[in-house]
mmCIF file of C-alpha atoms and ligand atoms in Angstrom:
data_model
loop_
_atom_site.group_PDB
_atom_site.id
_atom_site.type_symbol
_atom_site.label_atom_id
_atom_site.label_comp_id
_atom_site.label_asym_id
_atom_site.label_seq_id
_atom_site.Cartn_x
_atom_site.Cartn_y
_atom_site.Cartn_z
ATOM 1 C CA MET G 15 -7.189 -17.362 2.172
ATOM 2 C CA ASP G 16 -9.443 -15.733 -0.377
ATOM 3 C CA LEU G 17 -12.485 -17.197 -2.086
ATOM 4 C CA ASN G 18 -13.550 -16.491 -5.603
ATOM 5 C CA ILE G 19 -17.080 -17.768 -6.230
ATOM 6 C CA HIS G 20 -19.256 -17.695 -9.268
ATOM 7 C CA TYR G 21 -22.219 -19.660 -10.624
ATOM 8 C CA ILE G 22 -22.361 -20.913 -14.156
ATOM 9 C CA GLN G 23 -25.129 -18.893 -15.784
ATOM 10 C CA ASN G 24 -28.681 -20.288 -15.465
ATOM 11 C CA SER G 25 -27.525 -23.343 -13.586
ATOM 12 C CA TYR G 26 -26.935 -24.712 -10.131
ATOM 13 C CA ILE G 27 -23.282 -25.250 -10.829
ATOM 14 C CA LYS G 28 -21.037 -23.429 -8.407
ATOM 15 C CA ASN G 29 -17.363 -22.714 -9.044
ATOM 16 C CA ILE G 30 -15.273 -22.014 -5.990
ATOM 17 C CA SER G 31 -11.624 -21.020 -6.250
ATOM 18 C CA VAL G 32 -9.750 -21.194 -2.985
ATOM 19 C CA ILE G 33 -6.767 -18.870 -3.135
ATOM 20 C CA GLY G 34 -3.922 -19.446 -0.652
ATOM 21 C CA GLU G 35 -3.593 -21.722 2.360
ATOM 22 C CA ILE G 36 -6.612 -22.241 4.626
ATOM 23 C CA GLU G 37 -4.887 -20.961 7.731
ATOM 24 C CA THR G 38 -7.425 -19.857 10.312
ATOM 25 C CA LYS G 39 -10.559 -21.273 11.875
ATOM 26 C CA GLU G 40 -12.485 -18.449 10.176
ATOM 27 C CA ASP G 41 -11.111 -19.520 6.762
ATOM 28 C CA THR G 42 -12.293 -23.067 7.438
ATOM 29 C CA GLU G 43 -15.762 -21.947 8.562
ATOM 30 C CA ARG G 44 -16.134 -19.662 5.553
ATOM 31 C CA LEU G 45 -15.219 -22.376 3.086
ATOM 32 C CA LEU G 46 -17.445 -24.933 4.814
ATOM 33 C CA ARG G 47 -20.378 -22.488 4.632
ATOM 34 C CA GLU G 48 -19.825 -22.109 0.889
ATOM 35 C CA LEU G 49 -19.630 -25.874 0.460
ATOM 36 C CA GLU G 50 -22.825 -26.403 2.432
ATOM 37 C CA ALA G 51 -25.042 -24.246 0.181
ATOM 38 C CA SER G 52 -28.215 -26.288 -0.271
ATOM 39 C CA ASN G 53 -29.411 -25.360 -3.762
ATOM 40 C CA ILE G 54 -26.330 -26.639 -5.524
ATOM 41 C CA LEU G 55 -26.308 -29.626 -7.838
ATOM 42 C CA GLU G 56 -22.752 -29.469 -8.969
ATOM 43 C CA PHE G 57 -19.513 -28.071 -7.585
ATOM 44 C CA ASN G 58 -16.174 -27.252 -9.098
ATOM 45 C CA ILE G 59 -13.553 -26.520 -6.451
ATOM 46 C CA THR G 60 -10.105 -25.291 -7.368
ATOM 47 C CA PHE G 61 -7.384 -25.100 -4.734
ATOM 48 C CA ILE G 62 -4.942 -22.564 -6.090
ATOM 49 C CA GLY G 63 -2.348 -21.906 -3.396
ATOM 50 C CA ALA G 64 -2.926 -24.602 -0.783
ATOM 51 C CA ASN G 65 -0.365 -27.319 -0.078
ATOM 52 C CA THR G 66 -2.505 -28.792 2.698
ATOM 53 C CA LEU G 67 -6.132 -29.037 3.781
ATOM 54 C CA ASN G 68 -7.302 -29.660 7.309
ATOM 55 C CA THR G 69 -9.369 -32.701 8.353
ATOM 56 C CA ARG G 70 -12.721 -30.904 8.255
ATOM 57 C CA ILE G 71 -12.212 -29.717 4.686
ATOM 58 C CA VAL G 72 -10.875 -33.089 3.508
ATOM 59 C CA GLU G 73 -13.840 -34.860 5.070
ATOM 60 C CA LYS G 74 -16.269 -32.366 3.566
ATOM 61 C CA ILE G 75 -14.981 -32.632 0.001
ATOM 62 C CA SER G 76 -14.792 -36.399 0.300
ATOM 63 C CA TYR G 77 -18.463 -36.439 1.390
ATOM 64 C CA LEU G 78 -19.535 -33.983 -1.326
ATOM 65 C CA ARG G 79 -17.936 -36.150 -3.964
ATOM 66 C CA LYS G 80 -20.199 -38.970 -2.835
ATOM 67 C CA ILE G 81 -23.514 -37.093 -2.829
ATOM 68 C CA LEU G 82 -23.041 -34.499 -5.594
ATOM 69 C CA LYS G 83 -21.254 -34.063 -8.849
ATOM 70 C CA CYS G 84 -18.120 -32.467 -7.601
ATOM 71 C CA LYS G 85 -14.885 -31.860 -9.451
ATOM 72 C CA ILE G 86 -11.753 -30.961 -7.567
ATOM 73 C CA TYR G 87 -8.838 -29.208 -9.218
ATOM 74 C CA VAL G 88 -5.507 -28.763 -7.471
ATOM 75 C CA LEU G 89 -2.557 -26.618 -8.489
ATOM 76 C CA LYS G 90 -0.041 -27.751 -5.876
ATOM 77 C CA ARG G 91 1.507 -31.132 -6.456
ATOM 78 C CA PHE G 92 1.942 -31.819 -2.736
ATOM 79 C CA LEU G 93 -1.799 -31.443 -2.095
ATOM 80 C CA TYR G 94 -2.661 -33.403 -5.224
ATOM 81 C CA LEU G 95 -0.573 -36.374 -4.041
ATOM 82 C CA TYR G 96 -2.134 -36.178 -0.564
ATOM 83 C CA LEU G 97 -5.718 -36.251 -1.859
ATOM 84 C CA GLN G 98 -4.918 -38.989 -4.362
ATOM 85 C CA ASP G 99 -3.334 -41.038 -1.580
ATOM 86 C CA LEU G 100 -6.530 -40.679 0.456
ATOM 87 C CA GLY G 101 -8.510 -41.893 -2.556
ATOM 88 C CA ILE G 102 -10.139 -38.479 -3.176
ATOM 89 C CA LYS G 103 -10.107 -38.139 -6.916
ATOM 90 C CA CYS G 104 -8.893 -34.785 -8.177
ATOM 91 C CA GLU G 105 -7.222 -33.272 -11.195
ATOM 92 C CA TYR G 106 -3.761 -31.764 -11.147
ATOM 93 C CA VAL G 107 -3.600 -28.486 -13.012
ATOM 94 C CA LEU G 108 -0.083 -27.907 -14.206
ATOM 95 C CA LYS G 109 0.869 -24.277 -13.771
ATOM 96 C CA LYS G 110 3.808 -23.461 -15.964
ATOM 97 C CA SER G 111 6.182 -21.114 -14.223
ATOM 98 C CA LEU G 112 7.348 -17.957 -15.930
ATOM 99 C CA HIS G 113 10.821 -19.369 -16.271
ATOM 100 C CA ALA G 114 9.677 -22.544 -17.913
ATOM 101 C CA LYS G 115 7.862 -20.433 -20.484
ATOM 102 C CA LEU G 116 10.967 -18.375 -21.130
ATOM 103 C CA ASN G 117 12.882 -21.559 -21.647
ATOM 104 C CA ASN G 118 13.353 -23.732 -24.637
ATOM 105 C CA LYS G 119 9.974 -25.080 -25.790
ATOM 106 C CA THR G 120 11.272 -28.651 -25.930
ATOM 107 C CA PRO G 121 10.889 -30.249 -22.489
ATOM 108 C CA ILE G 122 14.215 -31.368 -21.035
ATOM 109 C CA SER G 123 14.326 -34.968 -20.016
ATOM 110 C CA GLU G 124 17.774 -35.961 -18.842
ATOM 111 C CA LEU G 125 19.477 -35.350 -15.505
ATOM 112 C CA ARG G 126 22.463 -32.976 -15.457
ATOM 113 C CA SER G 127 25.718 -33.493 -13.636
ATOM 114 C CA LEU G 128 26.103 -30.381 -11.505
ATOM 115 C CA ASP G 129 29.226 -28.786 -10.133
ATOM 116 C CA THR G 130 29.455 -29.505 -6.390
ATOM 117 C CA ASP G 131 30.984 -26.112 -5.518
ATOM 118 C CA MET G 132 28.232 -24.273 -7.363
ATOM 119 C CA VAL G 133 25.581 -26.344 -5.608
ATOM 120 C CA ASN G 134 27.183 -25.692 -2.209
ATOM 121 C CA ARG G 135 27.180 -21.953 -2.900
ATOM 122 C CA PHE G 136 23.525 -22.206 -3.957
ATOM 123 C CA LEU G 137 22.636 -24.032 -0.705
ATOM 124 C CA GLU G 138 24.371 -21.312 1.292
ATOM 125 C CA ASN G 139 22.317 -18.656 -0.553
ATOM 126 C CA ILE G 140 19.140 -20.602 0.241
ATOM 127 C CA ARG G 141 20.114 -20.695 3.898
ATOM 128 C CA LEU G 142 20.682 -16.930 3.945
ATOM 129 C CA LYS G 143 17.520 -16.085 2.044
ATOM 130 C CA PHE G 144 14.952 -18.627 3.328
ATOM 131 C CA GLY G 145 16.499 -19.821 6.613
ATOM 132 C CA TYR G 146 16.479 -23.512 5.590
ATOM 133 C CA ASP G 147 19.904 -25.076 6.001
ATOM 134 C CA TYR G 148 20.656 -27.824 3.464
ATOM 135 C CA THR G 149 24.420 -27.227 3.518
ATOM 136 C CA GLY G 150 24.893 -30.262 5.768
ATOM 137 C CA TYR G 151 22.920 -32.727 3.618
ATOM 138 C CA GLN G 152 24.588 -35.440 1.491
ATOM 139 C CA ILE G 153 25.486 -33.577 -1.687
ATOM 140 C CA ASP G 154 24.735 -36.444 -4.112
ATOM 141 C CA SER G 155 21.226 -36.775 -2.797
ATOM 142 C CA VAL G 156 20.699 -32.970 -2.903
ATOM 143 C CA ILE G 157 21.932 -32.868 -6.529
ATOM 144 C CA ARG G 158 19.503 -35.640 -7.487
ATOM 145 C CA ARG G 159 16.653 -33.657 -5.918
ATOM 146 C CA ILE G 160 17.718 -30.387 -7.573
ATOM 147 C CA ASN G 161 17.702 -32.227 -10.879
ATOM 148 C CA ILE G 162 14.150 -33.420 -10.281
ATOM 149 C CA THR G 163 12.965 -29.855 -9.614
ATOM 150 C CA MET G 164 14.842 -28.581 -12.684
ATOM 151 C CA LEU G 165 13.117 -31.209 -14.835
ATOM 152 C CA ARG G 166 9.744 -30.300 -13.353
ATOM 153 C CA GLU G 167 10.342 -26.604 -13.988
ATOM 154 C CA ASN G 168 11.823 -27.387 -17.394
ATOM 155 C CA ILE G 169 14.951 -25.344 -16.674
ATOM 156 C CA SER G 170 18.113 -26.842 -18.117
ATOM 157 C CA CYS G 171 20.680 -24.256 -17.038
ATOM 158 C CA PHE G 172 21.717 -24.406 -13.360
ATOM 159 C CA GLU G 173 22.514 -20.657 -13.122
ATOM 160 C CA GLN G 174 19.065 -19.844 -14.452
ATOM 161 C CA PHE G 175 17.521 -22.299 -11.986
ATOM 162 C CA GLU G 176 19.449 -20.773 -9.086
ATOM 163 C CA ALA G 177 18.263 -17.273 -10.011
ATOM 164 C CA ALA G 178 14.659 -18.508 -10.322
ATOM 165 C CA VAL G 179 14.696 -20.271 -6.936
ATOM 166 C CA LEU G 180 16.132 -17.216 -5.178
ATOM 167 C CA LYS G 181 13.683 -14.854 -6.871
ATOM 168 C CA GLU G 182 10.455 -16.849 -6.941
ATOM 169 C CA PRO G 183 9.224 -18.316 -3.646
ATOM 170 C CA GLU G 184 7.010 -20.759 -5.556
ATOM 171 C CA ILE G 185 10.007 -22.394 -7.228
ATOM 172 C CA PHE G 186 11.882 -22.484 -3.924
ATOM 173 C CA GLU G 187 8.821 -24.150 -2.387
ATOM 174 C CA GLN G 188 8.879 -26.783 -5.125
ATOM 175 C CA LEU G 189 12.574 -27.469 -4.486
ATOM 176 C CA PHE G 190 11.988 -27.548 -0.716
ATOM 177 C CA LEU G 191 9.281 -30.181 -1.186
ATOM 178 C CA ASP G 192 11.447 -32.201 -3.575
ATOM 179 C CA LEU G 193 14.236 -32.155 -0.956
ATOM 180 C CA SER G 194 11.887 -33.553 1.655
ATOM 181 C CA ILE G 195 11.698 -37.354 1.427
ATOM 182 C CA ASN G 196 8.784 -38.433 3.591
ATOM 183 C CA THR G 197 8.774 -42.233 3.297
ATOM 184 C CA THR G 198 7.397 -43.750 6.501
ATOM 185 C CA GLY G 199 5.073 -46.464 7.784
ATOM 186 C CA PHE G 200 3.090 -47.702 10.776
ATOM 187 C CA PHE G 201 5.320 -49.853 13.012
ATOM 188 C CA ARG G 202 8.137 -49.518 10.457
ATOM 189 C CA ASP G 203 10.894 -52.000 11.400
ATOM 190 C CA PRO G 204 8.569 -53.920 13.727
ATOM 191 C CA ASP G 205 11.463 -55.573 15.627
ATOM 192 C CA VAL G 206 12.399 -52.083 16.887
ATOM 193 C CA PHE G 207 8.844 -51.498 18.123
ATOM 194 C CA LEU G 208 8.946 -54.956 19.749
ATOM 195 C CA MET G 209 11.994 -53.848 21.747
ATOM 196 C CA LEU G 210 10.329 -50.530 22.575
ATOM 197 C CA ARG G 211 7.346 -52.497 23.870
ATOM 198 C CA ASN G 212 9.256 -55.181 25.797
ATOM 199 C CA ARG G 213 12.395 -53.422 26.985
ATOM 200 C CA ILE G 214 12.296 -49.631 26.756
ATOM 201 C CA LEU G 215 8.748 -48.636 27.686
ATOM 202 C CA THR G 216 8.555 -51.285 30.383
ATOM 203 C CA TYR G 217 11.662 -49.632 31.864
ATOM 204 C CA LEU G 218 10.195 -46.130 31.538
ATOM 205 C CA CYS G 219 6.824 -47.089 33.015
ATOM 206 C CA SER G 220 8.028 -46.346 36.565
ATOM 207 C CA TYR G 221 8.430 -42.642 35.658
ATOM 208 C CA SER G 222 5.629 -40.327 36.761
ATOM 209 C CA HIS G 223 5.710 -38.597 33.337
ATOM 210 C CA ILE G 224 7.292 -39.664 30.073
ATOM 211 C CA LYS G 225 8.372 -37.319 27.312
ATOM 212 C CA ILE G 226 9.188 -38.674 23.856
ATOM 213 C CA TRP G 227 10.582 -36.754 20.884
ATOM 214 C CA CYS G 228 9.936 -38.100 17.425
ATOM 215 C CA VAL G 229 12.372 -36.243 15.128
ATOM 216 C CA GLY G 230 11.481 -36.149 11.414
ATOM 217 C CA CYS G 231 8.010 -37.568 12.091
ATOM 218 C CA SER G 232 6.825 -37.181 8.482
ATOM 219 C CA SER G 233 3.056 -37.803 8.049
ATOM 220 C CA GLY G 234 2.704 -39.045 11.624
ATOM 221 C CA LYS G 235 2.683 -42.841 11.231
ATOM 222 C CA GLU G 236 5.659 -43.170 13.586
ATOM 223 C CA PRO G 237 4.274 -41.060 16.486
ATOM 224 C CA TYR G 238 0.817 -42.637 16.068
ATOM 225 C CA SER G 239 2.424 -46.102 16.232
ATOM 226 C CA LEU G 240 4.052 -44.994 19.485
ATOM 227 C CA ALA G 241 0.717 -43.700 20.782
ATOM 228 C CA ILE G 242 -0.900 -47.096 20.065
ATOM 229 C CA LEU G 243 1.946 -48.866 21.861
ATOM 230 C CA LEU G 244 1.711 -46.535 24.868
ATOM 231 C CA TYR G 245 -2.052 -46.940 24.985
ATOM 232 C CA GLU G 246 -1.765 -50.724 25.052
ATOM 233 C CA LEU G 247 0.779 -50.499 27.878
ATOM 234 C CA GLY G 248 -1.480 -48.123 29.832
ATOM 235 C CA LEU G 249 1.119 -45.324 29.589
ATOM 236 C CA LEU G 250 -0.426 -42.924 27.113
ATOM 237 C CA ASN G 251 -2.108 -40.688 29.682
ATOM 238 C CA LYS G 252 1.167 -39.855 31.357
ATOM 239 C CA THR G 253 3.149 -39.397 28.150
ATOM 240 C CA TYR G 254 3.688 -36.460 25.827
ATOM 241 C CA ILE G 255 5.019 -37.103 22.333
ATOM 242 C CA TYR G 256 6.656 -34.139 20.614
ATOM 243 C CA ALA G 257 6.508 -34.891 16.892
ATOM 244 C CA THR G 258 8.534 -32.543 14.706
ATOM 245 C CA ASP G 259 9.544 -32.235 11.082
ATOM 246 C CA ILE G 260 11.252 -29.599 8.952
ATOM 247 C CA ASN G 261 8.367 -29.727 6.453
ATOM 248 C CA PRO G 262 5.398 -27.644 7.678
ATOM 249 C CA TYR G 263 2.964 -29.194 5.189
ATOM 250 C CA ILE G 264 3.687 -32.780 6.195
ATOM 251 C CA ILE G 265 3.135 -31.661 9.801
ATOM 252 C CA GLU G 266 -0.369 -30.473 8.856
ATOM 253 C CA GLU G 267 -1.043 -33.857 7.227
ATOM 254 C CA ALA G 268 0.209 -35.569 10.385
ATOM 255 C CA LYS G 269 -2.137 -33.475 12.539
ATOM 256 C CA ASN G 270 -5.056 -34.548 10.331
ATOM 257 C CA GLY G 271 -4.392 -38.197 11.149
ATOM 258 C CA LEU G 272 -5.938 -39.392 7.869
ATOM 259 C CA PHE G 273 -4.253 -42.281 6.088
ATOM 260 C CA SER G 274 -4.772 -44.322 2.984
ATOM 261 C CA THR G 275 -6.163 -47.820 3.505
ATOM 262 C CA SER G 276 -4.224 -49.118 0.526
ATOM 263 C CA ASN G 277 -1.355 -50.380 2.748
ATOM 264 C CA ILE G 278 -3.581 -51.787 5.461
ATOM 265 C CA ASP G 279 -2.410 -55.398 5.105
ATOM 266 C CA LYS G 280 1.218 -54.382 5.615
ATOM 267 C CA ASP G 281 0.232 -52.062 8.493
ATOM 268 C CA ILE G 282 -1.593 -54.944 10.221
ATOM 269 C CA LEU G 283 1.293 -57.350 9.665
ATOM 270 C CA ASN G 284 3.856 -54.877 11.041
ATOM 271 C CA TYR G 285 1.653 -54.166 14.055
ATOM 272 C CA GLN G 286 1.438 -57.903 14.776
ATOM 273 C CA LYS G 287 5.182 -58.411 14.278
ATOM 274 C CA SER G 288 5.781 -55.589 16.759
ATOM 275 C CA GLY G 289 3.994 -57.630 19.433
ATOM 276 C CA GLY G 290 0.500 -56.183 18.945
ATOM 277 C CA THR G 291 -2.238 -58.668 19.758
ATOM 278 C CA ARG G 292 -5.337 -56.514 19.312
ATOM 279 C CA ASN G 293 -7.156 -55.466 16.166
ATOM 280 C CA PHE G 294 -5.070 -52.717 14.523
ATOM 281 C CA VAL G 295 -8.077 -51.450 12.570
ATOM 282 C CA ASP G 296 -9.929 -50.677 15.838
ATOM 283 C CA TYR G 297 -7.598 -47.700 16.297
ATOM 284 C CA PHE G 298 -9.146 -45.992 13.271
ATOM 285 C CA ASP G 299 -12.488 -44.804 11.953
ATOM 286 C CA LEU G 300 -12.787 -46.242 8.485
ATOM 287 C CA ASN G 301 -14.030 -44.354 5.457
ATOM 288 C CA ASP G 302 -14.280 -45.879 1.944
ATOM 289 C CA SER G 303 -10.763 -45.020 0.943
ATOM 290 C CA TYR G 304 -9.043 -43.664 4.010
ATOM 291 C CA MET G 305 -8.909 -44.185 7.746
ATOM 292 C CA LYS G 306 -8.785 -41.656 10.560
ATOM 293 C CA ILE G 307 -6.817 -42.257 13.737
ATOM 294 C CA LYS G 308 -9.082 -42.238 16.823
ATOM 295 C CA SER G 309 -8.919 -38.905 18.649
ATOM 296 C CA HIS G 310 -7.873 -40.392 22.021
ATOM 297 C CA LEU G 311 -4.607 -41.410 20.329
ATOM 298 C CA GLN G 312 -4.014 -37.871 19.067
ATOM 299 C CA LYS G 313 -4.474 -35.852 22.204
ATOM 300 C CA ASN G 314 -1.045 -36.385 23.766
ATOM 301 C CA ILE G 315 0.906 -35.666 20.597
ATOM 302 C CA LEU G 316 2.211 -32.172 19.910
ATOM 303 C CA PHE G 317 3.004 -31.757 16.225
ATOM 304 C CA PHE G 318 5.091 -28.781 15.169
ATOM 305 C CA GLN G 319 7.634 -27.671 12.604
ATOM 306 C CA HIS G 320 11.234 -27.837 13.819
ATOM 307 C CA SER G 321 14.544 -28.495 12.120
ATOM 308 C CA VAL G 322 16.875 -30.703 14.091
ATOM 309 C CA ILE G 323 19.722 -28.808 12.421
ATOM 310 C CA GLY G 324 19.938 -25.329 13.836
ATOM 311 C CA ASN G 325 16.685 -25.068 15.815
ATOM 312 C CA GLY G 326 18.464 -26.263 18.956
ATOM 313 C CA ILE G 327 17.629 -28.583 21.826
ATOM 314 C CA LEU G 328 14.028 -28.995 22.854
ATOM 315 C CA ASN G 329 13.522 -30.496 26.280
ATOM 316 C CA GLU G 330 14.572 -33.399 28.443
ATOM 317 C CA PHE G 331 13.185 -36.525 26.880
ATOM 318 C CA GLN G 332 13.215 -40.079 28.174
ATOM 319 C CA LEU G 333 13.077 -41.408 24.631
ATOM 320 C CA ILE G 334 14.075 -39.886 21.289
ATOM 321 C CA LEU G 335 13.364 -41.494 17.920
ATOM 322 C CA CYS G 336 15.403 -39.984 15.099
ATOM 323 C CA ARG G 337 14.964 -42.620 12.427
ATOM 324 C CA ASN G 338 15.861 -42.299 8.775
ATOM 325 C CA VAL G 339 16.817 -38.640 9.059
ATOM 326 C CA LEU G 340 20.605 -38.900 9.571
ATOM 327 C CA ILE G 341 21.052 -40.873 6.336
ATOM 328 C CA TYR G 342 20.450 -37.657 4.370
ATOM 329 C CA LEU G 343 23.147 -35.731 6.270
ATOM 330 C CA THR G 344 26.946 -35.512 6.014
ATOM 331 C CA PRO G 345 28.893 -37.208 8.852
ATOM 332 C CA GLN G 346 29.822 -33.769 10.286
ATOM 333 C CA THR G 347 26.174 -32.673 10.382
ATOM 334 C CA GLN G 348 25.163 -36.055 11.819
ATOM 335 C CA GLU G 349 27.619 -35.412 14.643
ATOM 336 C CA LYS G 350 26.080 -31.989 15.341
ATOM 337 C CA VAL G 351 22.600 -33.508 15.369
ATOM 338 C CA LEU G 352 23.718 -36.321 17.701
ATOM 339 C CA PHE G 353 25.222 -33.713 20.025
ATOM 340 C CA THR G 354 21.879 -31.816 20.029
ATOM 341 C CA LEU G 355 20.018 -35.061 20.743
ATOM 342 C CA SER G 356 22.421 -35.962 23.560
ATOM 343 C CA LYS G 357 21.655 -32.587 25.175
ATOM 344 C CA SER G 358 17.917 -33.185 24.746
ATOM 345 C CA LEU G 359 17.969 -36.593 26.429
ATOM 346 C CA ASP G 360 17.314 -37.315 30.074
ATOM 347 C CA PHE G 361 20.349 -38.827 31.813
ATOM 348 C CA THR G 362 18.798 -42.301 31.750
ATOM 349 C CA GLY G 363 16.997 -41.923 28.414
ATOM 350 C CA PHE G 364 17.191 -43.837 25.129
ATOM 351 C CA LEU G 365 17.891 -42.813 21.545
ATOM 352 C CA VAL G 366 16.626 -44.833 18.570
ATOM 353 C CA LEU G 367 18.133 -44.391 15.101
ATOM 354 C CA GLY G 368 17.051 -45.892 11.764
ATOM 355 C CA LYS G 369 18.082 -49.417 10.775
ATOM 356 C CA SER G 370 20.649 -48.204 8.211
ATOM 357 C CA GLU G 371 22.056 -45.512 10.492
ATOM 358 C CA GLY G 372 24.648 -45.700 13.203
ATOM 359 C CA MET G 373 27.547 -44.077 15.024
ATOM 360 C CA LEU G 374 30.615 -45.520 13.320
ATOM 361 C CA LEU G 375 31.541 -42.684 10.973
ATOM 362 C CA ASN G 376 30.021 -39.647 12.628
ATOM 363 C CA GLY G 377 31.665 -39.422 16.048
ATOM 364 C CA GLY G 378 28.398 -40.295 17.780
ATOM 365 C CA HIS G 379 30.203 -42.627 20.188
ATOM 366 C CA SER G 380 31.572 -39.512 21.938
ATOM 367 C CA PHE G 381 28.035 -39.051 23.319
ATOM 368 C CA PHE G 382 26.298 -42.440 23.096
ATOM 369 C CA VAL G 383 26.905 -46.133 23.726
ATOM 370 C CA ASN G 384 25.088 -49.127 22.246
ATOM 371 C CA TYR G 385 22.199 -50.478 24.269
ATOM 372 C CA LEU G 386 20.498 -52.778 21.749
ATOM 373 C CA ALA G 387 22.907 -52.801 18.815
ATOM 374 C CA LYS G 388 20.721 -54.624 16.267
ATOM 375 C CA GLU G 389 17.761 -52.323 16.822
ATOM 376 C CA LYS G 390 20.004 -49.191 16.874
ATOM 377 C CA ILE G 391 19.000 -48.214 20.383
ATOM 378 C CA TYR G 392 21.518 -46.156 22.380
ATOM 379 C CA ARG G 393 21.963 -44.561 25.781
ATOM 380 C CA LEU G 394 24.029 -41.600 26.901
ATOM 381 C CA LYS G 395 27.663 -42.502 27.458
ATOM 382 C CA GLN G 396 27.898 -41.287 31.035
ATOM 383 C CA SER G 397 24.646 -43.032 32.060
ATOM 384 C CA ILE G 398 26.268 -46.483 31.921
HETATM 385 C C1 SAM L 404 12.428 -40.666 5.446
HETATM 386 S S1 SAM L 404 11.433 -39.715 6.512
HETATM 387 C C2 SAM L 404 11.465 -40.696 7.984
HETATM 388 C C3 SAM L 404 10.155 -40.664 8.724
HETATM 389 C C4 SAM L 404 10.125 -41.494 10.008
HETATM 390 N N1 SAM L 404 11.075 -41.030 10.978
HETATM 391 C C5 SAM L 404 10.371 -42.948 9.711
HETATM 392 O O1 SAM L 404 11.462 -43.439 9.904
HETATM 393 O O2 SAM L 404 9.442 -43.610 9.225
HETATM 394 C C6 SAM L 404 12.537 -38.370 6.925
HETATM 395 C C7 SAM L 404 11.801 -37.157 7.490
HETATM 396 O O3 SAM L 404 12.779 -36.278 8.056
HETATM 397 C C8 SAM L 404 12.398 -34.956 7.769
HETATM 398 N N2 SAM L 404 13.583 -34.084 7.884
HETATM 399 C C9 SAM L 404 14.576 -33.897 6.986
HETATM 400 N N3 SAM L 404 15.454 -32.996 7.459
HETATM 401 C C10 SAM L 404 15.007 -32.620 8.683
HETATM 402 C C11 SAM L 404 15.481 -31.701 9.662
HETATM 403 N N4 SAM L 404 16.581 -30.974 9.444
HETATM 404 N N5 SAM L 404 14.774 -31.560 10.802
HETATM 405 C C12 SAM L 404 13.644 -32.272 11.006
HETATM 406 N N6 SAM L 404 13.135 -33.138 10.111
HETATM 407 C C13 SAM L 404 13.811 -33.312 8.966
HETATM 408 C C14 SAM L 404 11.800 -35.040 6.375
HETATM 409 O O4 SAM L 404 10.961 -33.940 6.104
HETATM 410 C C15 SAM L 404 11.053 -36.359 6.440
HETATM 411 O O5 SAM L 404 9.717 -36.196 6.808
#
């Protein structure tokens, strides 16, 4: 990270440009020191390269906005959406890419139908160049996402787009983020959490240690829901939750544990439907516009970037949740993932898939058998 600081002449207005991601503790301390300067009446902060901000910085800028005149400008869409979601008002500065400027001046507006073979070749080139493997994702969904990035970059010709993505990491990053669909929720599909509470965790409670893998954990609402459940059952202290996602920026958001309060009514309802009888809000510290998960619920969760395609097996888990990840993959890739998960599961463990996922078309029944069919909970074939 680099800081570019200047004061507007003859005033107490400070402009801070933050260049790059805030990666180290030293970066954080340095920025906080600059934000704490006492003689300032007004701040302008521009985040130029950052896709994420850590909790301390988010909390600081949120506080500054309350006590000072403070304008926040953001160049990365991912960070802009995060801050907006947390109710921290900021302005999105649209940075036109070089290619968009070279392009036709008239913005393109319609989606293109793209040749599947060309797109497959493009995905293979991405895999070779950036190490991210999208060759096994559902092609229709990938094409829709490519189209969104092309519209955003205002590039109408696929060959030109391909060249730009492979040459300019920033455009690849935009495509990577468009390919990552992060929809999630606290106690999503509450009937599944009810079964986890009443059937699965009550079974696992006799174990001296429990290890859970939450695959494709997105912004963390799923692993934090599990942590709440485990806490209520008195199992959290002997459990480790590994929470992984392909998207490194969403992992940083998950680590922050900050969430919008705008969905709180639905969160509370889902918690209650999942068998929760306490006050859901007690698990958070509330701010005006966002809430922060209590730290005792964070300490047994290990968040890290990991792709379930290609990064291999992780450990021996008693419970694996891989919900709403397979739907984006081809049946062949789903089978590979299910094989990886079967090798990562303890002999007597459980696998939970998403409500619209299953094992009918992907060969998953070679490794797993139904345990609770409606809730998409499975066990290893040879364990029965
Ligand atoms: C729709 S969200 C589901 C979140 C959560 N599991 C739930 O059901 O609420 C899918 C998540 O899977 C992640 N994902 C996609 N491909 C992945 C891969 N190959 N390895 C790990 N995570 C992946 C995405 O980044 C996204 O956060």
